Coordinates of C-alpha atoms in Angstrom, one line a residue:
Chain G
V4 CA 126.4 115.1 110.6
S5 CA 128.1 117.1 107.8
A6 CA 126.8 120.4 106.3
P7 CA 125.8 120.3 102.7
A8 CA 128.8 120.9 100.3
T9 CA 128.4 124.3 98.6
A10 CA 126.6 123.6 95.3
T11 CA 128.7 124.0 92.2
A12 CA 125.9 124.5 89.6
P13 CA 122.3 125.7 89.6
F14 CA 119.8 123.1 91.0
A15 CA 117.9 122.8 87.7
A16 CA 121.1 121.9 85.9
R17 CA 122.2 119.4 88.6
L18 CA 118.8 117.7 88.5
A19 CA 118.9 117.5 84.7
D20 CA 122.4 116.0 85.0
S21 CA 121.2 113.4 87.5
V22 CA 118.2 112.4 85.3
R23 CA 120.6 112.0 82.3
A24 CA 123.4 110.2 84.2
R25 CA 120.9 107.7 85.9
G26 CA 118.5 107.5 83.0
S27 CA 115.8 108.0 85.5
R28 CA 112.9 110.4 86.3
V29 CA 112.1 108.6 89.5
C30 CA 112.1 110.6 92.7
L31 CA 112.6 108.4 95.7
G32 CA 110.2 109.5 98.5
I33 CA 111.3 108.8 102.1
D34 CA 108.3 108.8 104.1
P35 CA 109.2 107.0 107.4
R36 CA 106.1 105.4 108.9
P37 CA 108.0 103.3 111.5
E38 CA 104.9 101.3 112.5
G39 CA 104.6 100.1 108.8
H40 CA 107.7 97.9 108.8
A41 CA 109.0 95.2 111.0
L42 CA 112.5 96.6 111.0
T43 CA 111.5 100.0 112.4
H44 CA 108.5 99.1 114.4
P45 CA 108.2 101.1 117.7
D46 CA 106.7 98.2 119.7
R47 CA 110.0 96.2 119.0
L48 CA 112.3 99.1 119.5
G49 CA 111.0 101.0 122.4
S50 CA 112.6 104.4 122.6
A51 CA 112.1 107.2 120.0
A52 CA 115.9 107.3 119.6
A53 CA 116.1 103.6 118.8
V54 CA 113.2 104.0 116.3
A55 CA 115.0 107.0 114.6
D56 CA 118.2 104.9 114.4
A57 CA 116.4 102.0 112.8
V58 CA 114.7 104.5 110.3
V59 CA 118.2 105.7 109.2
A60 CA 119.4 102.1 108.8
Y61 CA 116.3 101.2 106.8
Y62 CA 116.5 104.1 104.4
R63 CA 120.2 104.0 104.0
A64 CA 119.6 100.4 102.7
V65 CA 116.9 101.9 100.3
L66 CA 119.3 104.5 99.2
D67 CA 122.2 102.0 98.8
G68 CA 119.8 99.8 96.7
C69 CA 118.6 102.5 94.2
A70 CA 121.1 105.3 94.2
D71 CA 122.0 104.8 90.6
V72 CA 118.5 104.3 89.2
V73 CA 116.7 107.3 90.8
A74 CA 117.0 111.0 89.9
C75 CA 116.6 112.5 93.3
V76 CA 115.4 111.9 96.9
K77 CA 112.5 113.5 98.6
P78 CA 112.4 113.2 102.4
Q79 CA 108.9 114.1 103.8
S80 CA 109.7 116.3 106.8
A81 CA 106.4 115.6 108.6
F82 CA 107.3 112.0 109.3
F83 CA 110.7 113.0 110.9
E84 CA 109.1 115.8 112.8
A85 CA 106.5 113.2 114.2
L86 CA 109.5 111.4 115.7
G87 CA 110.5 114.5 117.6
L88 CA 114.1 115.6 118.2
P89 CA 115.6 112.2 117.3
G90 CA 113.6 112.2 114.2
L91 CA 115.0 115.5 113.1
E92 CA 118.5 114.2 113.7
A93 CA 117.6 111.1 111.5
L94 CA 116.6 113.5 108.8
A95 CA 119.9 115.3 108.9
R96 CA 121.7 111.9 108.7
L97 CA 119.7 110.8 105.8
L98 CA 120.1 114.1 103.9
A99 CA 123.9 113.7 104.4
A100 CA 123.7 110.0 103.1
A101 CA 121.9 111.1 99.9
R102 CA 124.4 113.8 99.3
A103 CA 127.2 111.4 99.9
L104 CA 125.7 109.3 97.1
G105 CA 125.6 112.4 94.8
L106 CA 121.8 112.4 94.8
P107 CA 120.0 115.8 94.7
T108 CA 117.7 116.2 97.8
V109 CA 114.3 117.8 97.8
L110 CA 113.0 118.4 101.4
D111 CA 109.2 118.2 101.3
A112 CA 108.4 120.5 104.2
K113 CA 105.8 122.8 102.4
R114 CA 107.1 125.8 104.5
G115 CA 105.8 129.3 104.0
D116 CA 105.8 132.5 106.0
I117 CA 106.2 136.2 105.6
G118 CA 109.3 138.5 105.3
S119 CA 112.1 137.8 107.7
T120 CA 110.4 134.6 108.9
A121 CA 110.5 133.3 105.3
E122 CA 114.1 134.2 105.3
A123 CA 114.6 132.1 108.4
Y124 CA 113.0 129.1 106.7
A125 CA 115.3 129.8 103.7
R126 CA 118.3 129.8 105.9
A127 CA 117.3 126.6 107.5
Y128 CA 116.7 124.6 104.4
L129 CA 118.5 126.3 101.5
G130 CA 121.6 127.3 103.5
D131 CA 124.4 125.3 104.9
G132 CA 122.8 124.0 108.1
D133 CA 122.4 120.3 109.2
L134 CA 118.7 120.3 107.8
A135 CA 119.5 122.0 104.4
A136 CA 118.7 120.3 101.1
D137 CA 119.1 121.0 97.4
A138 CA 115.5 122.0 97.1
L139 CA 112.5 122.8 99.3
T140 CA 108.7 122.6 98.8
V141 CA 106.9 125.8 99.6
S142 CA 103.3 127.0 100.0
P143 CA 101.9 130.0 98.1
Y144 CA 98.9 130.8 100.3
L145 CA 100.5 133.8 102.0
G146 CA 101.1 135.6 98.7
F147 CA 103.7 135.8 96.0
D148 CA 105.8 138.4 97.9
T149 CA 106.4 135.7 100.5
L150 CA 108.1 133.5 97.9
E151 CA 110.8 136.1 97.3
P152 CA 113.1 135.3 100.2
F153 CA 113.0 131.7 99.1
I154 CA 113.7 132.6 95.5
T155 CA 116.6 134.9 96.6
A156 CA 118.2 132.1 98.7
A157 CA 117.7 129.5 96.0
T158 CA 119.3 131.7 93.4
A159 CA 122.2 132.7 95.6
N160 CA 122.9 129.2 96.8
D161 CA 122.2 127.1 93.6
R162 CA 119.1 125.5 95.2
G163 CA 115.7 124.9 94.0
L164 CA 112.0 125.4 95.0
F165 CA 108.9 123.5 94.3
V166 CA 105.9 125.6 95.0
L167 CA 102.6 123.9 95.7
V168 CA 100.3 124.5 92.6
A169 CA 97.9 121.5 92.2
T170 CA 98.2 118.8 94.9
S171 CA 97.2 115.2 94.7
N172 CA 94.6 114.8 97.4
P173 CA 90.9 114.3 96.7
G174 CA 89.9 117.8 98.0
A175 CA 92.8 119.7 96.3
G176 CA 90.4 121.5 94.0
A177 CA 88.4 123.2 96.9
L178 CA 90.7 126.1 97.0
Q179 CA 93.2 125.5 94.1
D180 CA 90.4 125.2 91.4
L181 CA 88.2 128.2 92.4
V182 CA 87.5 130.2 89.3
T183 CA 88.4 133.9 89.8
S184 CA 87.0 137.1 88.2
D185 CA 89.5 137.2 85.4
G186 CA 88.7 133.7 84.4
R187 CA 91.8 132.1 85.8
R188 CA 91.6 129.5 88.6
V189 CA 93.6 130.0 91.7
F190 CA 96.3 127.4 90.8
E191 CA 96.7 129.3 87.5
H192 CA 97.4 132.4 89.3
V193 CA 100.2 130.7 91.3
T194 CA 101.5 129.1 88.1
D195 CA 101.6 132.4 86.3
A196 CA 103.5 134.1 89.3
L197 CA 106.0 131.3 89.1
A198 CA 106.4 131.7 85.3
D199 CA 107.0 135.5 85.8
A200 CA 109.7 134.6 88.3
G201 CA 111.2 132.1 85.8
R202 CA 111.4 134.7 83.0
R203 CA 112.8 137.3 85.4
L204 CA 115.6 135.0 86.6
A205 CA 116.5 133.4 83.2
P206 CA 115.2 135.9 80.5
G207 CA 117.0 133.8 77.8
G208 CA 114.9 130.7 78.7
G209 CA 115.8 127.3 80.1
Y210 CA 114.9 125.9 83.5
G211 CA 115.3 128.0 86.5
P212 CA 115.2 127.4 90.3
V213 CA 111.4 127.9 90.6
G214 CA 109.4 124.8 90.0
A215 CA 106.0 123.4 91.0
V216 CA 104.3 120.6 92.7
V217 CA 101.5 119.0 90.5
G218 CA 99.8 115.7 91.6
A219 CA 99.9 112.7 89.3
T220 CA 96.2 112.3 90.1
R221 CA 95.2 115.7 88.6
G222 CA 94.7 114.7 85.0
A223 CA 94.8 117.6 82.5
R224 CA 96.4 119.8 85.2
L225 CA 99.8 118.4 84.5
G226 CA 99.9 119.2 80.9
E227 CA 98.4 122.6 81.5
V228 CA 101.0 123.6 84.2
R229 CA 103.8 122.1 82.0
A230 CA 102.7 124.5 79.2
R231 CA 102.1 127.5 81.5
L232 CA 105.5 127.2 83.4
P233 CA 108.0 126.3 80.6
Q234 CA 111.0 127.3 82.8
G235 CA 110.1 125.3 85.9
W236 CA 110.7 121.7 86.9
L237 CA 107.7 119.8 88.0
L238 CA 107.7 117.6 91.1
V239 CA 104.8 115.1 90.7
P240 CA 103.7 113.2 93.7
G241 CA 100.7 110.9 94.0
F242 CA 102.1 108.1 91.7
G243 CA 101.4 104.5 92.7
A244 CA 99.9 104.3 96.2
Q245 CA 97.7 107.4 95.6
G246 CA 96.5 106.2 92.2
G247 CA 98.5 108.0 89.6
A248 CA 99.8 105.7 86.7
A249 CA 102.7 106.3 84.3
A250 CA 100.4 107.2 81.4
D251 CA 98.9 109.9 83.5
V252 CA 102.1 111.7 84.1
A253 CA 103.6 111.6 80.6
S254 CA 102.3 115.1 79.9
A255 CA 104.5 116.5 82.8
F256 CA 107.6 116.1 80.6
D257 CA 109.0 118.3 77.9
D258 CA 109.8 117.2 74.4
S259 CA 113.2 116.0 75.6
G260 CA 111.8 113.9 78.4
L261 CA 113.1 116.3 81.0
G262 CA 111.4 118.9 83.2
A263 CA 109.7 116.6 85.7
V264 CA 110.5 114.0 88.4
V265 CA 107.8 111.6 89.5
N266 CA 107.8 110.6 93.2
S267 CA 107.0 107.3 94.8
S268 CA 107.5 106.5 98.5
R269 CA 105.6 103.5 99.6
G270 CA 105.8 102.0 96.1
L271 CA 109.6 101.7 96.4
T272 CA 109.8 100.0 99.8
A273 CA 109.8 96.4 100.6
P274 CA 106.9 94.4 102.1
P275 CA 106.2 95.3 105.7
E276 CA 107.3 92.0 107.1
T277 CA 110.8 92.1 105.5
S278 CA 113.3 91.4 108.2
D279 CA 116.8 92.1 106.6
L280 CA 118.3 95.2 105.2
A281 CA 119.7 93.3 102.2
T282 CA 116.2 92.6 100.9
V283 CA 115.1 96.1 101.7
A284 CA 117.9 97.3 99.3
R285 CA 117.2 94.7 96.6
E286 CA 113.4 95.3 96.6
A287 CA 114.0 99.2 96.4
R288 CA 116.2 98.7 93.4
R289 CA 113.8 96.3 91.7
R290 CA 110.8 98.5 92.2
A291 CA 112.7 101.7 91.2
L292 CA 113.9 100.0 88.0
A293 CA 110.3 98.9 87.2
M294 CA 109.0 102.5 87.8
R295 CA 111.9 104.0 85.7
E296 CA 110.9 101.7 82.8
A297 CA 107.2 102.5 83.1
L298 CA 107.9 106.2 82.9
D299 CA 110.2 105.6 79.9
R300 CA 107.5 103.6 78.1
A301 CA 104.8 106.2 78.8
I302 CA 107.0 109.0 77.5
T303 CA 107.8 107.0 74.3
A304 CA 104.1 106.2 73.8
R305 CA 103.2 109.7 74.1
A306 CA 105.9 110.8 71.6
A307 CA 104.6 108.2 69.1
S308 CA 101.0 109.3 69.5
G309 CA 101.7 113.0 69.4
Chain M
V2 CA 112.5 118.1 128.3
S3 CA 109.2 116.9 129.5
A4 CA 106.2 115.9 127.4
P5 CA 103.2 118.2 127.5
A6 CA 100.7 117.3 130.2
T7 CA 97.5 115.9 128.9
A8 CA 95.2 118.8 128.6
T9 CA 92.2 118.8 130.9
A10 CA 89.9 121.1 129.1
P11 CA 89.3 122.2 125.4
F12 CA 91.9 124.7 124.1
A13 CA 89.2 127.4 123.5
A14 CA 88.1 127.2 127.1
R15 CA 91.7 127.3 128.4
L16 CA 92.6 130.2 126.3
A17 CA 89.5 132.1 127.6
D18 CA 90.5 131.2 131.1
S19 CA 94.0 132.5 130.6
V20 CA 92.6 135.8 129.2
R21 CA 90.3 136.3 132.1
A22 CA 92.8 135.3 134.8
R23 CA 95.6 137.4 133.4
G24 CA 93.3 140.2 132.2
S25 CA 95.2 140.2 129.0
R26 CA 94.7 139.5 125.3
V27 CA 98.4 139.9 124.6
C28 CA 100.1 136.9 122.8
L29 CA 103.8 136.9 123.4
G30 CA 105.6 136.1 120.2
I31 CA 108.9 134.3 120.5
D32 CA 110.9 135.0 117.4
P33 CA 114.5 134.4 118.1
R34 CA 116.7 136.4 115.8
P35 CA 120.0 135.8 117.7
E36 CA 121.9 138.4 115.8
G37 CA 119.5 141.0 117.0
H38 CA 120.4 141.0 120.7
A39 CA 123.7 141.4 122.4
L40 CA 122.9 138.5 124.8
T41 CA 122.4 135.9 121.9
H42 CA 124.6 137.2 119.3
P43 CA 126.4 134.5 117.3
D44 CA 129.5 136.4 116.9
R45 CA 130.1 136.4 120.6
L46 CA 128.9 132.8 121.3
G47 CA 130.5 130.8 118.5
S48 CA 128.7 127.5 118.2
A49 CA 125.1 126.9 117.2
A50 CA 124.6 125.0 120.6
A51 CA 125.7 128.0 122.6
V52 CA 123.5 130.5 120.6
A53 CA 120.5 128.1 121.2
D54 CA 121.4 128.0 125.0
A55 CA 121.4 131.8 125.1
V56 CA 118.2 132.0 123.2
V57 CA 116.5 129.8 125.8
A58 CA 118.0 131.9 128.7
Y59 CA 116.9 135.1 127.0
Y60 CA 113.3 134.0 126.4
R61 CA 113.1 132.3 129.7
A62 CA 113.8 135.7 131.2
V63 CA 111.1 137.3 128.9
L64 CA 108.6 134.6 130.0
D65 CA 109.4 135.1 133.6
G66 CA 108.9 138.8 133.3
C67 CA 105.5 138.7 131.7
A68 CA 104.0 135.3 132.4
D69 CA 101.2 136.9 134.5
V70 CA 100.3 139.7 132.0
V71 CA 100.1 137.8 128.7
A72 CA 97.3 135.4 127.7
C73 CA 99.5 133.0 125.7
V74 CA 102.8 132.4 124.0
K75 CA 103.6 132.0 120.3
P76 CA 107.0 130.6 119.3
Q77 CA 107.8 131.1 115.6
S78 CA 109.1 127.7 114.5
A79 CA 111.0 129.2 111.6
F80 CA 113.6 130.9 113.7
F81 CA 114.3 127.8 115.7
E82 CA 114.6 125.7 112.6
A83 CA 117.0 128.2 111.3
L84 CA 119.3 127.3 114.2
G85 CA 119.3 123.7 113.2
L86 CA 119.0 120.7 115.6
P87 CA 120.1 122.8 118.7
G88 CA 117.5 125.3 117.8
L89 CA 114.7 122.6 117.8
E90 CA 116.0 121.5 121.2
A91 CA 115.7 125.1 122.3
L92 CA 112.2 125.2 121.0
A93 CA 111.2 122.1 123.1
R94 CA 112.8 123.6 126.2
L95 CA 110.9 126.9 125.8
L96 CA 107.6 125.1 125.1
A97 CA 108.2 123.3 128.4
A98 CA 109.0 126.6 130.2
A99 CA 105.8 128.2 129.0
R100 CA 103.8 125.2 130.0
A101 CA 105.5 125.2 133.5
L102 CA 104.2 128.8 133.8
G103 CA 100.6 127.7 133.0
L104 CA 100.7 129.6 129.6
P105 CA 98.9 128.1 126.7
T106 CA 101.3 127.7 123.7
V107 CA 100.6 128.3 120.0
L108 CA 103.4 127.0 117.7
D109 CA 103.5 129.1 114.7
A110 CA 104.6 126.6 112.1
K111 CA 102.1 127.0 109.3
R112 CA 102.1 123.3 108.6
G113 CA 100.0 121.7 106.0
D114 CA 100.0 118.4 104.0
I115 CA 97.6 115.7 102.8
G116 CA 96.2 112.6 104.4
S117 CA 98.6 110.5 106.5
T118 CA 101.2 113.2 106.2
A119 CA 98.9 115.7 107.8
E120 CA 98.3 113.1 110.5
A121 CA 102.1 113.0 111.1
Y122 CA 102.2 116.8 111.6
A123 CA 99.3 116.6 113.9
R124 CA 101.1 113.8 115.9
A125 CA 104.2 116.0 116.1
Y126 CA 102.5 119.2 117.3
L127 CA 99.2 118.3 118.8
G128 CA 100.3 115.0 120.5
D129 CA 102.5 114.3 123.4
G130 CA 105.9 114.7 121.8
D131 CA 108.7 117.1 122.8
L132 CA 107.6 119.6 120.1
A133 CA 104.0 119.5 121.0
A134 CA 102.0 122.7 121.7
D135 CA 98.5 123.7 122.8
A136 CA 97.7 125.0 119.4
L137 CA 99.2 125.1 115.9
T138 CA 99.0 127.3 112.9
V139 CA 98.0 125.6 109.7
S140 CA 97.8 126.4 106.0
P141 CA 94.7 125.8 104.0
Y142 CA 96.2 125.9 100.4
L143 CA 96.0 122.0 99.9
G144 CA 92.3 122.0 100.5
F145 CA 89.8 121.8 103.3
D146 CA 90.0 117.9 103.4
T147 CA 93.6 118.3 104.5
L148 CA 92.5 120.2 107.6
E149 CA 90.6 117.2 108.9
P150 CA 93.5 115.4 110.4
F151 CA 94.4 118.5 112.3
I152 CA 90.8 119.0 113.5
T153 CA 90.5 115.4 114.5
A154 CA 93.7 115.6 116.6
A155 CA 92.8 119.0 118.1
T156 CA 89.4 117.7 119.2
A157 CA 90.6 114.4 120.7
N158 CA 93.6 116.1 122.5
D159 CA 91.9 119.3 123.7
R160 CA 94.2 121.4 121.4
G161 CA 93.6 124.3 118.9
L162 CA 94.2 125.3 115.4
F163 CA 94.7 128.7 113.9
V164 CA 94.2 128.4 110.1
L165 CA 95.8 131.0 107.9
V166 CA 92.9 133.3 106.5
A167 CA 94.2 136.8 105.9
T168 CA 97.9 137.3 106.7
S169 CA 99.6 140.6 107.7
N170 CA 102.2 140.9 104.8
P171 CA 101.9 143.6 102.1
G172 CA 101.2 141.1 99.2
A173 CA 98.8 138.9 101.3
G174 CA 95.9 139.8 99.0
A175 CA 97.5 138.5 95.8
L176 CA 96.0 135.1 96.4
Q177 CA 93.7 135.5 99.5
D178 CA 91.7 138.4 98.1
L179 CA 91.0 136.9 94.6
V180 CA 87.4 137.2 93.9
T181 CA 85.8 133.9 92.8
S182 CA 82.8 133.0 90.6
D183 CA 80.3 133.0 93.4
G184 CA 81.5 136.4 94.6
R185 CA 83.3 135.3 97.6
R186 CA 87.0 136.0 97.8
V187 CA 89.4 133.1 98.5
F188 CA 89.9 134.0 102.2
E189 CA 86.1 133.9 102.6
H190 CA 86.0 130.5 101.2
V191 CA 88.5 129.5 103.9
T192 CA 86.6 131.3 106.5
D193 CA 83.4 129.6 105.6
A194 CA 84.9 126.2 105.7
L195 CA 86.3 126.9 109.2
A196 CA 82.8 128.1 110.3
D197 CA 81.3 124.9 109.0
A198 CA 83.8 122.9 111.0
G199 CA 82.9 125.0 114.1
R200 CA 79.2 124.4 113.7
R201 CA 79.8 120.7 113.2
L202 CA 82.0 120.3 116.3
A203 CA 79.9 122.6 118.6
P204 CA 76.4 122.7 117.2
G205 CA 75.2 124.5 120.3
G206 CA 77.5 127.5 119.7
G207 CA 80.5 128.7 121.7
Y208 CA 84.1 128.7 120.7
G209 CA 85.6 125.6 119.3
P210 CA 89.1 124.3 118.4
V211 CA 89.2 125.8 114.9
G212 CA 90.4 129.5 114.8
A213 CA 92.0 131.7 112.2
V214 CA 95.0 133.9 111.6
V215 CA 94.0 137.5 110.5
G216 CA 96.6 140.2 110.4
A217 CA 96.3 143.4 112.3
T218 CA 97.2 145.3 109.1
R219 CA 94.2 144.1 107.2
G220 CA 91.7 146.7 108.2
A221 CA 88.1 145.6 107.6
R222 CA 89.2 142.0 107.2
L223 CA 89.3 141.5 110.9
G224 CA 85.7 142.5 111.6
E225 CA 84.6 140.6 108.6
V226 CA 86.2 137.4 109.7
R227 CA 85.0 137.9 113.2
A228 CA 81.5 138.0 112.0
R229 CA 81.8 135.1 109.6
L230 CA 83.5 132.9 112.0
P231 CA 81.6 133.3 115.3
Q232 CA 82.9 130.1 116.8
G233 CA 86.7 130.5 116.1
W234 CA 89.3 132.3 118.1
L235 CA 91.4 134.7 116.1
L236 CA 95.1 135.0 116.3
V237 CA 96.1 138.5 115.2
P238 CA 99.8 139.0 114.2
G239 CA 101.2 142.2 112.7
F240 CA 100.8 144.4 115.7
G241 CA 103.5 147.0 116.5
A242 CA 106.6 146.4 114.3
Q243 CA 104.5 145.5 111.3
G244 CA 102.3 148.5 111.7
G245 CA 99.0 147.4 113.2
A246 CA 97.7 149.6 116.1
A247 CA 95.3 148.9 119.0
A248 CA 92.4 150.7 117.4
D249 CA 92.9 148.6 114.2
V250 CA 92.3 145.4 116.2
A251 CA 89.4 146.2 118.3
S252 CA 87.0 144.6 115.8
A253 CA 88.7 141.2 116.3
F254 CA 87.0 140.8 119.7
D255 CA 83.5 139.7 120.5
D256 CA 81.1 141.8 122.6
S257 CA 82.6 140.3 125.8
G258 CA 86.1 141.3 124.7
L259 CA 87.0 137.7 124.2
G260 CA 87.6 135.7 120.9
A261 CA 91.0 137.1 119.9
V262 CA 94.6 137.3 121.0
V263 CA 96.9 139.9 119.5
N264 CA 100.5 138.9 119.0
S265 CA 103.6 141.1 119.5
S266 CA 107.2 139.7 119.2
R267 CA 109.9 142.4 118.7
G268 CA 107.6 144.8 120.4
L269 CA 108.0 143.0 123.8
T270 CA 111.7 142.6 123.8
A271 CA 114.3 144.8 125.3
P272 CA 116.7 147.1 123.3
P273 CA 119.3 145.0 121.3
E274 CA 122.2 146.2 123.5
T275 CA 120.6 145.0 126.8
S276 CA 123.3 143.0 128.5
D277 CA 121.6 141.4 131.6
L278 CA 118.6 139.1 131.8
A279 CA 116.9 141.1 134.7
T280 CA 116.5 144.0 132.3
V281 CA 115.2 141.7 129.6
A282 CA 112.6 140.5 132.0
R283 CA 111.7 143.9 133.3
E284 CA 111.4 145.4 129.9
A285 CA 109.1 142.6 128.7
R286 CA 106.8 143.1 131.5
R287 CA 106.7 146.8 131.1
R288 CA 105.9 146.4 127.3
A289 CA 103.4 143.7 127.8
L290 CA 101.6 145.8 130.4
A291 CA 101.5 148.8 128.0
M292 CA 100.2 146.7 125.2
R293 CA 97.6 145.0 127.5
E294 CA 96.4 148.5 128.4
A295 CA 96.4 149.8 124.9
L296 CA 94.1 146.8 123.8
D297 CA 91.8 147.4 126.8
R298 CA 91.4 151.0 125.9
A299 CA 90.7 150.2 122.3
I300 CA 88.0 147.6 123.3
T301 CA 86.4 150.2 125.8
A302 CA 86.5 153.0 122.9
R303 CA 84.9 150.7 120.4
A304 CA 82.1 149.6 123.0
A305 CA 81.5 153.4 123.7
S306 CA 81.2 154.3 120.1
G307 CA 79.3 151.3 118.9

């Protein structure tokens, strides 16, 4: 497992370059549910180490299939952690594989803690260790001061952050949409804190290292956060399997069609019974191309109507 | 590394038993900052694997020193993750060492995600894998529906949860203390959702699997959450190095002196220059005993004054 190469440009610029070079706003989600696919099924493979190896082979095929038609890759840490130590080794190998293909990586780990503990998470995931990525998802519940160690590391190391703002689950609003005494909802407080950080880091404008997670299922929230956080890239989960459609996410993009990537995980993988890696690769490519085109059409339709 | 033994009683009962058997409400925090101690210093040890081995030896000595005078053990996952894959192997070994000493383990990982992703985290940390613990810290930002997979796993496997409510950092209030339209602050919404879960799981009363994290530095918050969440154990960080004192945390306990454990990490470790493990063990014991007595005195003083 090789350590991540030192980044040579800010994350926001590298992500924009990838979107332009690949003509794609698709984020390839890597959510290994080994029991969901014949090629990785634990009953067939036995040991956790064998399952982890099969997961690496499976997603290497997915990566090989669609590396030139997706903008970035988002491994979901939880599924690797659920496989124990061999799973974390698999995560390190897949992060390295994505890097080798020139694809920016976003580790979806939703970390968050205070002071020197947040610094430790930033060292783990925004440094040069075997689990480091180009960007990390982070939770804001502990307070905006706790985002600072992540912002400092992201700025110093040309990495990015996507802070949870409005998530894609049915109960997301229970906390995020609470209306506070100044009229703003909780997620708007978070958004405004991120916007402040963006202005501070890049007073001249343009995208900075601090972005936000906003679910494809949250309707008007997407356009609202887009407008409120002009300097932050948006990471949009919840497309496809969770119900979000291309038209729903059009408002996440800026007028140049940049500023957001839309994630799909299950939507890009082959049918569960697929028994060869060549089909896994071919299906991933076919599905990523279809999603790329659906997003393009939605952006064009919005531009025509607006 | 052995998998955790199947628990034989609910976590809340096991924690209460440990508090009574050891006469202690001290939670031993394991926050490996290898550069902070001569015995684990990276400059001396070179490789990440050697540092991880030294961390295991160091904290095994701490555990051996104070296993009979602390109620439970709380490894901070961030510091292990910062050491990469060897660090996670070290975490698995220290969790096993604590279990071998009969000490309940609380993994401080502040995880949180939606639906089947939350289930994956619950499988990783509340199941029978190499990183599983007796209890896990969890973040509520994504909504109370996202706590359900953790609650289900904790209930089924006799494990516990400590949900972030009011943390110990200076900026904790920026989100947690926002006043909402019904007059409750955000952390009170979280507390009330946890209290609902407690009543649902144990309608007859008594402590259940769903507890809360409330910082020692948050003053009246501790007593407030104690009153609002009568069926939840409280995990109280921020004692010692972060400024919380014994008198500040007395209100976290119920009238029987149960219902809370107070964490100290740096406060229980030997001076940085200590060069032998016997001293590390002896110092940990001495400091844990002093903290145990300080908490006892504060509880006695509160009972006398109230």
